[in-house]
Amino acid sequence: MHLSFLLASFSLLANAERIVRFISSDNNTYFGDAILPNDTVDASFSTSARVIRGDILGNFTVTDEVKDIQTLLAPLPSEMVRTVRMSNMTIPGWPILFYKPWTSLNTPSGPIPVSAAYQTQGNFTSTMDWETELVVIIKKTAYNVTDDEALDHVLGYSVGHDVSHRGWQIERGGLPQPQFSMGKGPDGWAPWGPAIVTTDIIPDPQVLNLHTRVNGVTQQNATTADMIFGVKHLISFFSMGTTLLPGDLIFTGTPSGTNLGKEDPIWLVDGDVVEVGLENVGTCTNMIQYVNTSSDSVRSVNVDMV
């Protein structure tokens, strides 16, 4: 790693391992390298971090300046995220790509707002579902890269929740294809974090366990080894004629265990708490919150927190 500058008052430390963004007790927002408690590798439990100076997607340095973590934010601010690419993990001959807007991004602990249009109305039932996914963070431009070149373009990995409404995605999606954007794109429907764990710590993204717990009950428990298309191939495929930019996020698809296809689904409702987790990364824990006015939107309540 090249050092873009020297800090006069702080010594320079090793490469970052778990990049977090947070508000400290001085009310300033920082990037930092999370200091883990002794008994966990879940960055969501970190209470302090070593401050990072520089461009988090380029040249940066980890200092020995330690700040306390008051509020953990999404690892990148929304304005640094160019696109949010999603992969559908059915069994096609090639990856199925769709996009979420950057306004769908949420913090590791913020409420997931569900507006009136997505709540039960008459004979239209709210069918909110969970999807835990490995998230890939791109650090440098990728265009027409091969599978073998793909991981050279990755800064690290997070865990994400691809919140989904099957009614808008499928029932009101029309035939023959689902309507992914209306079923998955509302504000706050993509919590992610709690950190970006760098490729120094996770050199192989295909050996990680992931899980979903709803109100404390395990609903998904799987491994990234079972992904239909691995991370290398997804990056290569998505860069085939379309440039991937620094800050792009790729949600890589969810394993079995969602409500979709179950005989007796238990859809998410107001007040449900969903925890999504990824081995060696950590957890995001978010509550479903019904909202009925524009002032309740995650964009208006938490616009500076994402």
CSV table of C-alpha atoms in Angstrom, one decimal, residues 20-32 51-53 67 71 73-75 77 304-306:
chain,number,residue,atom,x,y,z
A,20,VAL,CA,-15.9,0.9,9.8
A,21,ARG,CA,-17.5,4.3,9.5
A,22,PHE,CA,-18.8,5.8,12.7
A,23,ILE,CA,-19.8,8.9,14.7
A,24,SER,CA,-17.6,9.4,17.8
A,25,SER,CA,-18.3,11.2,21.0
A,26,ASP,CA,-17.0,14.5,19.5
A,27,ASN,CA,-19.9,14.3,17.0
A,28,ASN,CA,-17.5,13.9,14.1
A,29,THR,CA,-17.7,11.1,11.5
A,30,TYR,CA,-14.7,8.9,10.9
A,31,PHE,CA,-13.4,6.0,9.0
A,32,GLY,CA,-11.6,3.6,11.2
A,51,VAL,CA,-8.7,6.4,12.7
A,52,ILE,CA,-8.1,6.0,9.0
A,53,ARG,CA,-6.9,9.0,7.0
A,67,LYS,CA,-11.7,7.2,18.7
A,71,THR,CA,-22.9,5.2,16.4
A,73,LEU,CA,-22.8,3.8,10.2
A,74,ALA,CA,-22.9,2.0,6.8
A,75,PRO,CA,-19.2,1.4,5.9
A,77,PRO,CA,-21.6,6.9,2.7
A,304,ASP,CA,-26.9,11.6,7.6
A,305,MET,CA,-26.6,8.1,9.1
A,306,VAL,CA,-26.4,6.0,6.0
